[in-house]
Structures are given as structure tokens and as C-alpha cells.
Tab-separated table of C-alpha atoms and ligand atoms in Angstrom:
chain	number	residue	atom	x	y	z
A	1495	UNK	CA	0.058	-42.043	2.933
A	1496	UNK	CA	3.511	-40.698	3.438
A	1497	UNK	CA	2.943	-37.375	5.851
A	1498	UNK	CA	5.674	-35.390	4.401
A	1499	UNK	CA	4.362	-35.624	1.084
A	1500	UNK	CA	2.400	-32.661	1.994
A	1501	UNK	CA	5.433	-30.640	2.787
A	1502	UNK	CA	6.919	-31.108	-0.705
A	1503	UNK	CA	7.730	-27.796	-1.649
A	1504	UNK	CA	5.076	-24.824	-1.650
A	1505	UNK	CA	1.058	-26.589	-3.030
A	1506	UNK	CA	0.998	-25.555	-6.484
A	1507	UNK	CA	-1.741	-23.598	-8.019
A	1508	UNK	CA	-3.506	-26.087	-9.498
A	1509	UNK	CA	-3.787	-29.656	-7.350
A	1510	UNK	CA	-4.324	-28.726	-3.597
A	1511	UNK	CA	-3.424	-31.198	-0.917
A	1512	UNK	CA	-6.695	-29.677	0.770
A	1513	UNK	CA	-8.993	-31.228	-1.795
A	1514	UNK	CA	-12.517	-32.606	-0.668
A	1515	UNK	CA	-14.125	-35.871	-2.090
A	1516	UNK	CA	-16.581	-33.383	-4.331
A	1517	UNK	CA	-12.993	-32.105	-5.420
A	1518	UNK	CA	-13.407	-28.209	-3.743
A	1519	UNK	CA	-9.690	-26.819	-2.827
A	1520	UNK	CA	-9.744	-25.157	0.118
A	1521	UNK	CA	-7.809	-22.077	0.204
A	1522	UNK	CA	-9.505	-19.691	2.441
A	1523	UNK	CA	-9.173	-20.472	6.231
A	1524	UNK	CA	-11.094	-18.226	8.690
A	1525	UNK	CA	-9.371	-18.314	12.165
A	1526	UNK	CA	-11.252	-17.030	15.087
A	1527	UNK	CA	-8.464	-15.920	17.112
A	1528	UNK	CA	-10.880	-15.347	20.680
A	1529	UNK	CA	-14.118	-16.349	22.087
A	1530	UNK	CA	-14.262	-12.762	24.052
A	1531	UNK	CA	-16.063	-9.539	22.732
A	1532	UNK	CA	-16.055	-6.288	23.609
A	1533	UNK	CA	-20.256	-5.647	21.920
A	1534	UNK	CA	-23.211	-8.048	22.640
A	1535	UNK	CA	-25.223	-8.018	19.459
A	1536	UNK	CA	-28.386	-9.550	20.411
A	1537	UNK	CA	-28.163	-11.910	17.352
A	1538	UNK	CA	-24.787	-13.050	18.285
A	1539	UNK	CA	-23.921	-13.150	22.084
A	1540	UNK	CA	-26.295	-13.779	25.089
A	1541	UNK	CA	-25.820	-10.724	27.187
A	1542	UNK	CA	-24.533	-12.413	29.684
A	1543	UNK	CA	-22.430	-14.580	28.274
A	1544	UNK	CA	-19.577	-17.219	29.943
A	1545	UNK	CA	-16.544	-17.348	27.916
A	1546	UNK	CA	-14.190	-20.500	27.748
A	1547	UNK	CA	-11.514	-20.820	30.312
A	1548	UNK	CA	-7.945	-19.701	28.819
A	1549	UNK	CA	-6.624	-22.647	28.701
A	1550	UNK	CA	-9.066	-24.071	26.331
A	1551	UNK	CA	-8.385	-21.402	23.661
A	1552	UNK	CA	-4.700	-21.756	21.823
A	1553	UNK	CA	-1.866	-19.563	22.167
A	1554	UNK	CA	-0.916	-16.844	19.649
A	1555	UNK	CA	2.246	-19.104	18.442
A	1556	UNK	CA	-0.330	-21.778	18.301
A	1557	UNK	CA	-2.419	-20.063	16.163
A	1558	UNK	CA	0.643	-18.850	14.170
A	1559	UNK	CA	1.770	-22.741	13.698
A	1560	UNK	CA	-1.666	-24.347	12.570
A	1561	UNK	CA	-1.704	-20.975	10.287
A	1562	UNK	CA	1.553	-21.763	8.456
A	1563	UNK	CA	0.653	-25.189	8.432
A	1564	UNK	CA	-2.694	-24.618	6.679
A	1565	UNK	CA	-0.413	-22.419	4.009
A	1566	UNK	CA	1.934	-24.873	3.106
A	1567	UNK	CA	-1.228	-26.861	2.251
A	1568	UNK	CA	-2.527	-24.475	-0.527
A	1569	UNK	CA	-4.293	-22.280	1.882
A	1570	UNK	CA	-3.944	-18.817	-0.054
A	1571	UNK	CA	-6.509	-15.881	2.014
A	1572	UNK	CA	-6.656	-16.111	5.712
A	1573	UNK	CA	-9.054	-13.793	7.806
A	1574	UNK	CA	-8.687	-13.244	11.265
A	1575	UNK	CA	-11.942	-12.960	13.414
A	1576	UNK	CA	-13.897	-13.672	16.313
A	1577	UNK	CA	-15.162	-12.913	19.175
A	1578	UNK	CA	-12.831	-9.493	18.482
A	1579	UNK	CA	-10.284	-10.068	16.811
A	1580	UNK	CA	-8.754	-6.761	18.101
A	1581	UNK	CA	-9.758	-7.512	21.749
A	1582	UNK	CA	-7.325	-10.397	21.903
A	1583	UNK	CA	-4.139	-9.057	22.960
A	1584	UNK	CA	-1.003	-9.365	20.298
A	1585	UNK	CA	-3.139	-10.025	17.854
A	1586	UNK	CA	-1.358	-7.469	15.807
A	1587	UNK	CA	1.953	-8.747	16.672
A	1588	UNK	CA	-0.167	-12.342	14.974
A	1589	UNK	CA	-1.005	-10.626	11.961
A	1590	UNK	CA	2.307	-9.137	11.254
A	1591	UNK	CA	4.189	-12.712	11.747
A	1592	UNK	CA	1.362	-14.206	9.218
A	1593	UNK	CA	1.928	-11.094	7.127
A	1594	UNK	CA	5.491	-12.632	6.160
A	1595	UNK	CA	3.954	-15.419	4.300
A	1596	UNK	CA	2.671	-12.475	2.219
A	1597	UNK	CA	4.175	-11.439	-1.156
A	1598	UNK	CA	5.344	-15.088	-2.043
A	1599	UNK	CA	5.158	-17.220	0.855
A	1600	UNK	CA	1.907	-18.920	-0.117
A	1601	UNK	CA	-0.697	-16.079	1.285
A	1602	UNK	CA	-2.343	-13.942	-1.311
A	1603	UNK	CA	-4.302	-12.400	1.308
A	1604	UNK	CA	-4.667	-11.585	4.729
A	1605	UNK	CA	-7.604	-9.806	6.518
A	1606	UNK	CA	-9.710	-9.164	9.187
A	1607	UNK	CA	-13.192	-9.369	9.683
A	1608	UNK	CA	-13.540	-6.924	13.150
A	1609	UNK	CA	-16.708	-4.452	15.217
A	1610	UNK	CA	-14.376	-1.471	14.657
A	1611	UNK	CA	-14.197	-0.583	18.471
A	1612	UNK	CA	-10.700	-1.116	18.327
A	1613	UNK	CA	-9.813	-0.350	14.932
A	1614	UNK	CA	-8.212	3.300	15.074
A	1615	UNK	CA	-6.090	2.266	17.418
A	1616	UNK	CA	-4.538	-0.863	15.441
A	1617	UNK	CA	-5.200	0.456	11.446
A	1618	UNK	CA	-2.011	1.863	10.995
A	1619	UNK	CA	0.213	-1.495	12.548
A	1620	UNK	CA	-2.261	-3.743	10.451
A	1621	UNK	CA	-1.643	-1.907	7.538
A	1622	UNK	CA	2.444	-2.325	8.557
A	1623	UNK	CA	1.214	-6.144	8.838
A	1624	UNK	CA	0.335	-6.196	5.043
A	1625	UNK	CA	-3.673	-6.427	5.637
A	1626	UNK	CA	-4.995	-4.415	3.044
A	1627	UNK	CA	-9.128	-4.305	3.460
A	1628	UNK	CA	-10.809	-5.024	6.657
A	1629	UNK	CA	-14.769	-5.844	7.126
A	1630	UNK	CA	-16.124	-3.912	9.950
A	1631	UNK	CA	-19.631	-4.937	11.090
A	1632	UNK	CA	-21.910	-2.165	11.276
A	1633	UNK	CA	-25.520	-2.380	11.223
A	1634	UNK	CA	-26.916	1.290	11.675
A	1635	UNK	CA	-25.691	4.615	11.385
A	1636	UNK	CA	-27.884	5.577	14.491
A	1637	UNK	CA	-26.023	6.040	17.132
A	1638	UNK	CA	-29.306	5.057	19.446
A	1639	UNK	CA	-29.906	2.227	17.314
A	1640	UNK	CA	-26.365	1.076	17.910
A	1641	UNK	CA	-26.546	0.869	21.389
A	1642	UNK	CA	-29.858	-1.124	21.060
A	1643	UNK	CA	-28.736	-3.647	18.537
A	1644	UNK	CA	-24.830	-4.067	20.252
A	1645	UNK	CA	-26.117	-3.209	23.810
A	1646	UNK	CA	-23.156	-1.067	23.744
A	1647	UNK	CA	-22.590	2.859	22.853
A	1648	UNK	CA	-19.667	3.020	20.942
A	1649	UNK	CA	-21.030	4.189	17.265
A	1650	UNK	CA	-19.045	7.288	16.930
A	1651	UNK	CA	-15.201	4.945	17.863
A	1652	UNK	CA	-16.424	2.865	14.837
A	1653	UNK	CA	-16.842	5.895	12.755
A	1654	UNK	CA	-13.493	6.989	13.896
A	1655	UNK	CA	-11.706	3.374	13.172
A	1656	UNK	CA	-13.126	3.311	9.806
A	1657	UNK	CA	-11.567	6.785	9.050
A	1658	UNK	CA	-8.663	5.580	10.718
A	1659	UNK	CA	-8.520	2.521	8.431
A	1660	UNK	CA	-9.220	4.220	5.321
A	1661	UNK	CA	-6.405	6.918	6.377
A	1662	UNK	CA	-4.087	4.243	6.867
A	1663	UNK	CA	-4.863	3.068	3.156
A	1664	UNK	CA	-7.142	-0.060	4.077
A	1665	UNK	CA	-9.951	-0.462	2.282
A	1666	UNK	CA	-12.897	-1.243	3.865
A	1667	UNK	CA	-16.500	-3.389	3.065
A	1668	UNK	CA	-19.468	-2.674	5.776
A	1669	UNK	CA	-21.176	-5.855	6.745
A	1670	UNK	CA	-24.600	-5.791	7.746
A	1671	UNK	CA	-26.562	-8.162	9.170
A	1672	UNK	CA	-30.325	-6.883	8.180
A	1673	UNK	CA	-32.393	-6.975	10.420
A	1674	UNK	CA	-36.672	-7.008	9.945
A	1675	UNK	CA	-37.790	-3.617	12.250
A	1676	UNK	CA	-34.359	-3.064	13.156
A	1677	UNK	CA	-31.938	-1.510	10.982
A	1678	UNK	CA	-34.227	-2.182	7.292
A	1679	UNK	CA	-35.606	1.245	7.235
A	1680	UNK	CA	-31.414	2.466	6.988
A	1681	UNK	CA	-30.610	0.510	4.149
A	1682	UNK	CA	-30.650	3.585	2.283
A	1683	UNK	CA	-28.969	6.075	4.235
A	1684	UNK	CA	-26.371	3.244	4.550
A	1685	UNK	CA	-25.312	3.111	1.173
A	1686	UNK	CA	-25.424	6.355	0.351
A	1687	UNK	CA	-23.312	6.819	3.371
A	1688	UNK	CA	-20.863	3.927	1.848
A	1689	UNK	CA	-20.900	5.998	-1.420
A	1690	UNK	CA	-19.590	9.371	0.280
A	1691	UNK	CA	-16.877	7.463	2.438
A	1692	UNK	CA	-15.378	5.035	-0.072
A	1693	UNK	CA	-16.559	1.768	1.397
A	1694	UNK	CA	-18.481	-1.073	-0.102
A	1695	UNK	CA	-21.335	-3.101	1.880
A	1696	UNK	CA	-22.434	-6.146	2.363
A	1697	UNK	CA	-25.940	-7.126	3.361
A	1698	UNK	CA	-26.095	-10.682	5.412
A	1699	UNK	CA	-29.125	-12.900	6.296
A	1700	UNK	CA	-29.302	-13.196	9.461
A	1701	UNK	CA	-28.394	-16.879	10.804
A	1702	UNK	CA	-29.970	-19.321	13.064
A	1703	UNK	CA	-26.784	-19.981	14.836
A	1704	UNK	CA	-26.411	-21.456	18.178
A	1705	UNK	CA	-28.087	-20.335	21.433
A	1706	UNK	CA	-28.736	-16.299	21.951
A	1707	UNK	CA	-31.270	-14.221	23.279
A	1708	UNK	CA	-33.760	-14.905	20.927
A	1709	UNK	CA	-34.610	-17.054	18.389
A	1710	UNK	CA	-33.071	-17.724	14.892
A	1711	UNK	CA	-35.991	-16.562	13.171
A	1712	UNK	CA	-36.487	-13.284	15.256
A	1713	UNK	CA	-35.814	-10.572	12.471
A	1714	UNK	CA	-35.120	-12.461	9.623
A	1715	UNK	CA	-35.155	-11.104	6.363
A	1716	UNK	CA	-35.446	-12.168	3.016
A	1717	UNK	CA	-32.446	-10.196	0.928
A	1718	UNK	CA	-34.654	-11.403	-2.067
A	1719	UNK	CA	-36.792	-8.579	-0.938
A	1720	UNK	CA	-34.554	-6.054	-0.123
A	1721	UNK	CA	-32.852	-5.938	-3.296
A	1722	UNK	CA	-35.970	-5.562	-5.357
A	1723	UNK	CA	-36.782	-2.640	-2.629
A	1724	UNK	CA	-33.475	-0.721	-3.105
A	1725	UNK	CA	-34.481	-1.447	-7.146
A	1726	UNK	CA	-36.749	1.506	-6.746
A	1727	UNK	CA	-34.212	3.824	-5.627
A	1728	UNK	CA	-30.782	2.796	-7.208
A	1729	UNK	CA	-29.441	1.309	-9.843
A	1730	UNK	CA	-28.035	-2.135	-9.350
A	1731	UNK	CA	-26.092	-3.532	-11.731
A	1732	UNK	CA	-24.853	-7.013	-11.619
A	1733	UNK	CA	-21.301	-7.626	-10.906
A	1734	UNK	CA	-19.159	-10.178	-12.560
A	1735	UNK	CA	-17.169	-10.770	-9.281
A	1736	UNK	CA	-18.253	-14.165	-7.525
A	1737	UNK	CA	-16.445	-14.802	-4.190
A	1738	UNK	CA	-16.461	-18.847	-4.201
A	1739	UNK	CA	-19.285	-18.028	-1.236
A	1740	UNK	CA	-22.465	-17.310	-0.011
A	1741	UNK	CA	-21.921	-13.420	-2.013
A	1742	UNK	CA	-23.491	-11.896	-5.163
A	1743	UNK	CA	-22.321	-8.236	-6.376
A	1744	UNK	CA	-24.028	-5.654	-7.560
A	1745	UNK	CA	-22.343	-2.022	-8.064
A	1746	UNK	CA	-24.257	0.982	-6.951
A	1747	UNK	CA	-24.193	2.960	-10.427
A	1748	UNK	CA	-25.346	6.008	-8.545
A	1749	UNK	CA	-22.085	5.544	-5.708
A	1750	UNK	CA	-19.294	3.497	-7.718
A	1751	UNK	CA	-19.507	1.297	-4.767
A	1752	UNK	CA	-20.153	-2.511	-4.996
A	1753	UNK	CA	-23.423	-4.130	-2.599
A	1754	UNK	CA	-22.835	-7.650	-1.552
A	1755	UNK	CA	-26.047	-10.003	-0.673
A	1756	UNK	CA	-24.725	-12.504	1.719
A	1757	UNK	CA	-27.410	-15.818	1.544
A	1758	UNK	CA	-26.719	-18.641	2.756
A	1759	UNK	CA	-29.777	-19.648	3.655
A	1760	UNK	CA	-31.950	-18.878	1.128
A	1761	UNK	CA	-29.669	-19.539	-1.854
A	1762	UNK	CA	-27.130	-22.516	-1.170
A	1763	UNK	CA	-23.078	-21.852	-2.274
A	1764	UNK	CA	-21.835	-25.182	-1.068
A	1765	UNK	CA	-20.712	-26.508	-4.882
A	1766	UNK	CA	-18.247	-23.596	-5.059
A	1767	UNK	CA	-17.255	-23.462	-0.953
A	1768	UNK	CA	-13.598	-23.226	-0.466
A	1769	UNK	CA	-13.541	-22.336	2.692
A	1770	UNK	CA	-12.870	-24.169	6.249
A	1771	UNK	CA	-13.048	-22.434	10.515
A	1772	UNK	CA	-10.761	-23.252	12.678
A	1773	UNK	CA	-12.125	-21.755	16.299
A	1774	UNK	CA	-9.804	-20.761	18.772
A	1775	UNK	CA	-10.115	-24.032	20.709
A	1776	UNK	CA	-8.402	-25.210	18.070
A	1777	UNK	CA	-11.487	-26.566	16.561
A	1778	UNK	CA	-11.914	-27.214	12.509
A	1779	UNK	CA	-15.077	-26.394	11.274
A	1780	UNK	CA	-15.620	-28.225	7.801
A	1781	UNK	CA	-18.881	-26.257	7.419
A	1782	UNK	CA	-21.298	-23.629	9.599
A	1783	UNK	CA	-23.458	-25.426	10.279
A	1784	UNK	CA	-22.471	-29.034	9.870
A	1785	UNK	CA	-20.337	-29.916	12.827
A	1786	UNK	CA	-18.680	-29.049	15.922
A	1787	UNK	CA	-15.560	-29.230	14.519
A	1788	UNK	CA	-12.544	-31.826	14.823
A	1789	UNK	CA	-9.762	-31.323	17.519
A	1790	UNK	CA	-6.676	-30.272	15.916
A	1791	UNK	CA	-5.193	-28.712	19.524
A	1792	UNK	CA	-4.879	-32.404	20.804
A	1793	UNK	CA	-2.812	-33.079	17.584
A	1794	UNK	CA	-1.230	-29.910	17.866
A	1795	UNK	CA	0.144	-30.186	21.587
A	1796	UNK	CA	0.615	-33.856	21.049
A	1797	UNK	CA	3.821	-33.661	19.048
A	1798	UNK	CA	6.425	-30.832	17.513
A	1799	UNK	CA	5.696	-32.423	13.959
A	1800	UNK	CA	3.748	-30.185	11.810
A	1801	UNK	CA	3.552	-33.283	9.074
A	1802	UNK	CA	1.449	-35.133	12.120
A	1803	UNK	CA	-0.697	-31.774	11.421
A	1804	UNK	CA	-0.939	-31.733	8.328
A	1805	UNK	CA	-1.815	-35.254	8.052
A	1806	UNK	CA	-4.426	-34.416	10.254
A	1807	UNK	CA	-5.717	-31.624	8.446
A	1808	UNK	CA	-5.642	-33.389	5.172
A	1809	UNK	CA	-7.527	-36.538	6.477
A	1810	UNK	CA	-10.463	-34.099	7.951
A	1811	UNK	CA	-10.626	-31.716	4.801
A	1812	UNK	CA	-11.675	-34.815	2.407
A	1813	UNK	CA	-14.611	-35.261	4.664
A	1814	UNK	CA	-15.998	-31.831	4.239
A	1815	UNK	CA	-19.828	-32.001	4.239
A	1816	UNK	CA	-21.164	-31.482	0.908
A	1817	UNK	CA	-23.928	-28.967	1.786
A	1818	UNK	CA	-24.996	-27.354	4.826
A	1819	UNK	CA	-28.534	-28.074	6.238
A	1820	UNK	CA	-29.960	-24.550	6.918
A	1821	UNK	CA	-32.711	-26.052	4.454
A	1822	UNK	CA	-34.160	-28.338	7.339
A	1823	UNK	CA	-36.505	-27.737	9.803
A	1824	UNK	CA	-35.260	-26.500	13.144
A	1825	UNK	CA	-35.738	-29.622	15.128
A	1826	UNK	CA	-34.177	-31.811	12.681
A	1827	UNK	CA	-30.641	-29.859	12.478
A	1828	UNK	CA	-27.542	-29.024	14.768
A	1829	UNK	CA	-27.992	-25.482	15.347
A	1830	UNK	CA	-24.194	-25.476	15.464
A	1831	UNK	CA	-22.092	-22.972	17.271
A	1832	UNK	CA	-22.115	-19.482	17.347
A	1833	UNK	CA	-20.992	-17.261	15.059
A	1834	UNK	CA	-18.786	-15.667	17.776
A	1835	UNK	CA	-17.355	-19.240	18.718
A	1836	UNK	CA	-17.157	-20.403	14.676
A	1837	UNK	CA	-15.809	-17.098	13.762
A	1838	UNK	CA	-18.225	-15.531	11.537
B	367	SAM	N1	-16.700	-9.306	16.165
B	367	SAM	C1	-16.366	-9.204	14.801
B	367	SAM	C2	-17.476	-8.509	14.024
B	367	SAM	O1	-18.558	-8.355	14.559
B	367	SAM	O2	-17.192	-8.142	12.891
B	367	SAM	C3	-16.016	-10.512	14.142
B	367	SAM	C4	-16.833	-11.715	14.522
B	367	SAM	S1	-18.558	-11.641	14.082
B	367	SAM	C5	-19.110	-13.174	14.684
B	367	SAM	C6	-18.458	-11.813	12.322
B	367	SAM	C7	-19.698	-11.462	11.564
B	367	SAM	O3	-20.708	-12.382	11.894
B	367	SAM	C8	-20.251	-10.085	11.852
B	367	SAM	O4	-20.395	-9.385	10.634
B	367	SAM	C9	-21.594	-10.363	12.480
B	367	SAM	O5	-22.509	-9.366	12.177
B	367	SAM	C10	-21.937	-11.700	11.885
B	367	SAM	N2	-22.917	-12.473	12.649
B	367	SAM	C11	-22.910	-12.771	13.957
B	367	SAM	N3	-23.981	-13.535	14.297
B	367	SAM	C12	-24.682	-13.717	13.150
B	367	SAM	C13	-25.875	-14.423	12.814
B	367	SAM	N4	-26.567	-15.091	13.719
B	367	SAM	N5	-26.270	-14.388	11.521
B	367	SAM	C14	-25.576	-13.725	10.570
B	367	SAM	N6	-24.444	-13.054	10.820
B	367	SAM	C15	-23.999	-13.047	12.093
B	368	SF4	FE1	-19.197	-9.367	19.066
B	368	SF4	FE2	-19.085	-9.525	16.425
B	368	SF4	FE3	-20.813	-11.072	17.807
B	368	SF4	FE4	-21.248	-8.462	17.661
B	368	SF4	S1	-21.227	-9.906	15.943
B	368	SF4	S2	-21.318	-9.724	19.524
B	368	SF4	S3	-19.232	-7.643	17.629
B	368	SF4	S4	-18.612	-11.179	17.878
């Protein structure tokens, strides 16, 4: 096929070059923009963890180029991740040059899914950037409890970066991985806490992703259960709003607030999955746990030509696994990545 065909004027609404053989558009790219964190959950990163060498992971104008690449291809919501995202150094100075494909050049959205650490410090030059609701991971309001799950203190400067967030007029969704004996007795306290600060939450199974301290099944929880547990206490009424992902909605009546129940596992949302990685290796991840990803940094230094890119892009998209896996036993599937090398 003729490359620049896929550089024929902005990808209209409707027929996406990124199209799959089981005809899903993609249109939401997560980019992991680092490997490096500045917290160790125990579910995500060994504690003593060896990062990749520099020169493995791309530039910042790398980044930016594959970026504006995947947007001329119909990619419309971009979230920037990690690792921390914030840890990596410009990666404001990233987000505002992306932020120019905002407000008609292609991107609808752009966001960031981040620990907080870092966040009052950069919330008012991401708001500048046009990000207008952040994710910040938080999975207990105990400042003890922090340290244990993160192996970090540091619960009090992600208090402060979500006020700093919400002052700089970003809205902002909790994510929380639950945890069995962890963090499930805060539930709660958590969003009633979301209520009285403005934020919404998300809940998130818990992953058997690559290699950590301990094993994938340590502290799983079924979300299943949760919900009919937080039943008893609020009132949970079923939202209309699908994400094409692994999210159903409720809203809190009691709080205004919506509740998001994040299961990939236990209830599949491959049919409707528009969404694609790219690590910051360069990597593209077709699916979480499906693949280690095809090398788009070899294309990408091999030649100035973005239609070589795209091209590539394009050619890897239509293979896009139909369904991830997490349904088979252990020993009979990848364990994949990382979520701090996919970019969760
Ligand atoms: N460091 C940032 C943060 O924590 O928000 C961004 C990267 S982190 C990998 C993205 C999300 O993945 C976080 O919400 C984190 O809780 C979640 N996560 C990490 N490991 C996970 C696992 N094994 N299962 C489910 N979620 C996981
Ligand atoms: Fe770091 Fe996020 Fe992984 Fe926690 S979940 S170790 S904050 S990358």
C-alpha cells in the first residue's frame, strides 16, 4: 500500500487508518514516557529494581514524533504514564508540545495517569499544557499504610498535589488498586473522602503482571464482591458512561461522585478495546498481556520519514490480538511486562 496514504489530510471521524482485523479503531494511545519511579508498590516494582540503560528508552522529541504520528492516524486521547510520568525530566515541556494538537489538531484529550509525588509542583504548567483531569494512584488514606503498600512515606505530598491539581482546575479520578487485607477495610472512608474533595474513584483488580515481589495472586480481589459490600452502605446507581475499557460506572447517590470497577480479569472488554501501549523503549503493546510489543524505535531511528512510521504502525495495529488471556492458567500464559514497563 501507498505509505502516504495515511498522511492524507487529518483521519476522519468515522474510518480510522488504525483499524484492527475485528474492525476496533484505535484512538487512545497510552505512552509510558519512563521506566524509573520515585514509589515501589509491592504489586508493581521489585524493591530493588534495575532500570533500563538510557539509551534504550527514547528521547522526549522521540516520544513527541511517534505521538504526532499516532494522531495523524486517528489517535484522538493520549495519556502519559509510567514508571512516573512526572519523574522524567521535561515531561511537562512534552505535554505542552502534545497539548498543541489540542483544540483541533486531532487530540480530544490529553492526560496523565501519575503517584501524585510530584504533582503540586507540575499542576499548574499541566493545566497551561491543556491536560484537564489527571488519575493519581492512591490506595489508602493511611498515612502508615502508605508507606507499607509504596515502601515510601510520602502520603501527605499526594494530598497536597491533589489539592494542588484541583486548585489549578484539573479534575481528578483516584485509582485504586484493592487490595485483600490491605487497603479493603478503607474502601469506605475512601469514598466518602472522594465525596468531600470533588474527586471520583476507581477501584482496579489487581493484575498478574510480570515479575514483583510476590505473586500475581497475592491480594487479589474479586470487585464482584466489593461492590455488593459497599451495596450495604451506599447507593450505587448504574452509570450510562462506558469507557470502550475494562470500566463500569456507578455514581455515589450519597457523594455526586462516580465509582469506577476496573476488571479485566474477571469480566473481559476486548470486543470494545480501542486502545494500544507504546513503552518508552519504543515498544507497541497491541494488548497487556498479549505481547512484548513490536519495535517501532528501530523504525523510528532508521529513517526521518514519518510515512515509514506510520506504515509501520498501521501494519502492527491490524494484528491486534483479539482478547487477552488473563483467562488461562498461569503456566500456560506470558505473564507479560510490568505495569511500570507497559505503562499502566
Ligand atoms: N506511577 C504512576 C501511578 O502509579 O499512577 C503511573 C504508572 S502505574 C504503573 C499506573 C497504574 O497501574 C497505577 O494506578 C497502579 O496502581 C496500576 N498498577 C500497577 N501494577 C498493577 C497491577 N499489578 N495490577 C493492577 N494495577 C496495577
Ligand atoms: Fe511506581 Fe506507579 Fe508502579 Fe507504584 S504503581 S511503583 S507509583 S509505577
Amino acid at each position: 500500500m501507498d505509505q502516504t496514504v495515511y498522511f492524507d489530510g487529518a483521519a476522519s471521524a468515522n474510518a480510522s487508518p488504525l483499524r484492527d482485523r475485528y474492525g476496533r479503531d484505535i484512538r487512545y494511545l497510552r505512552v509510558s514516557v519512563t521506566d524509573r519511579c520515585n514509589l515501589r508498590c509491592f504489586y508493581c516494582m521489585r524493591e530493588n529494581v534495575t532500570f533500563l540503560p538510557r539509551a534504550d528508552v527514547l528521547s522526549l522529541e522521540e516520544m513527541e514524533r511517534l505521538c504526532r504520528v499516532f494522531i495523524r492516524l486517528g489517535v484522538t486521547k493520549l495519556r502519559l504514564t509510567g514508571g512516573e510520568p512526572l519523574a522524567r525530566p521535561g515531561i511537562v515541556g512534552l505535554a505542552a508540545r502534545l497539548g498543541t494538537a489540542l483544540n483541533g489538531g486531532g487530540l480530544d484529550e490529553l492526560t496523565l495517569t501519575t503517584n501524585g509525588m510530584l504533582l503540586a509542583r507540575h499542576a499548574a504548567d499541566l493545566a497551561a499544557a491543556g491536560v484537564r483531569r489527571v488519575n493519581v494512584s492512591l490506595d489508602t488514606l493511611d498515612a502508615a499504610n502508605f508507606t507499607r503498600i509504596t515502601r515510601h512515606p510520602g502520603l501527605g505530598q499526594v494530598l497536597a498535589g491533589i489539592a494542588a491539581a484541583q486548585a489549578a482546575g484539573l479534575a481528578v479520578r483516584i485509582n485504586t488498586v484493592a487490595l485483600a487485607g490491605v487497603n479493603d477495610m478503607e474502601y469506605d472512608a475512601m469514598l466518602a473522602w472522594c465525596g468531600e474533595h470533588g474527586c471520583d474513584m476507581a477501584l482496579i483488580e489487581v493484575m498478574p503482571l510480570g515479575a514483583r515481589d510476590r505473586s500475581g495472586a497475592d491480594g487479589a480481589l474479586s470487585l464482584d464482591r466489593v461492590r455488593a459490600r459497599l451495596e450495604e452502605r451506599w447507593t450505587l446507581i448504574p452509570s450510562p458512561a462506558r469507557s470502550a475499557g475494562p470500566s463500569r460506572y456507578v455514581t455515589v447517590a450519597e457523594t455526586g461522585r462516580r465509582l469506577g470497577f476496573i476488571m479485566p480479569l474477571s469480566h473481559s472488554f476486548c470486543a470494545d478495546c480501542n486502545r494500544v501501549r507504546l513503552t518508552c523503549t519504543g515498544a507497541l503493546v497491541l494488548c497487556l498481556a498479549r505481547d512484548e510489543g513490536i519495535d517501532l524505535r528501530a523504525v523510528l531511528r532508521a529513517s526521518d520519514d514519518d510515512a515509514r512510521l506510520a506504515a509501520a504502525i498501521v501494519a502492527a495495529v491490524a494484528d491486534k490480538p483479539a482478547a487477552h488471556r488473563f483467562d488461562l492458567p498461569v503456566a500456560l500464559r506470558s505473564l507479560g511486562q510490568p505495569m511500570w514497563q507497559l505503562g499502566g
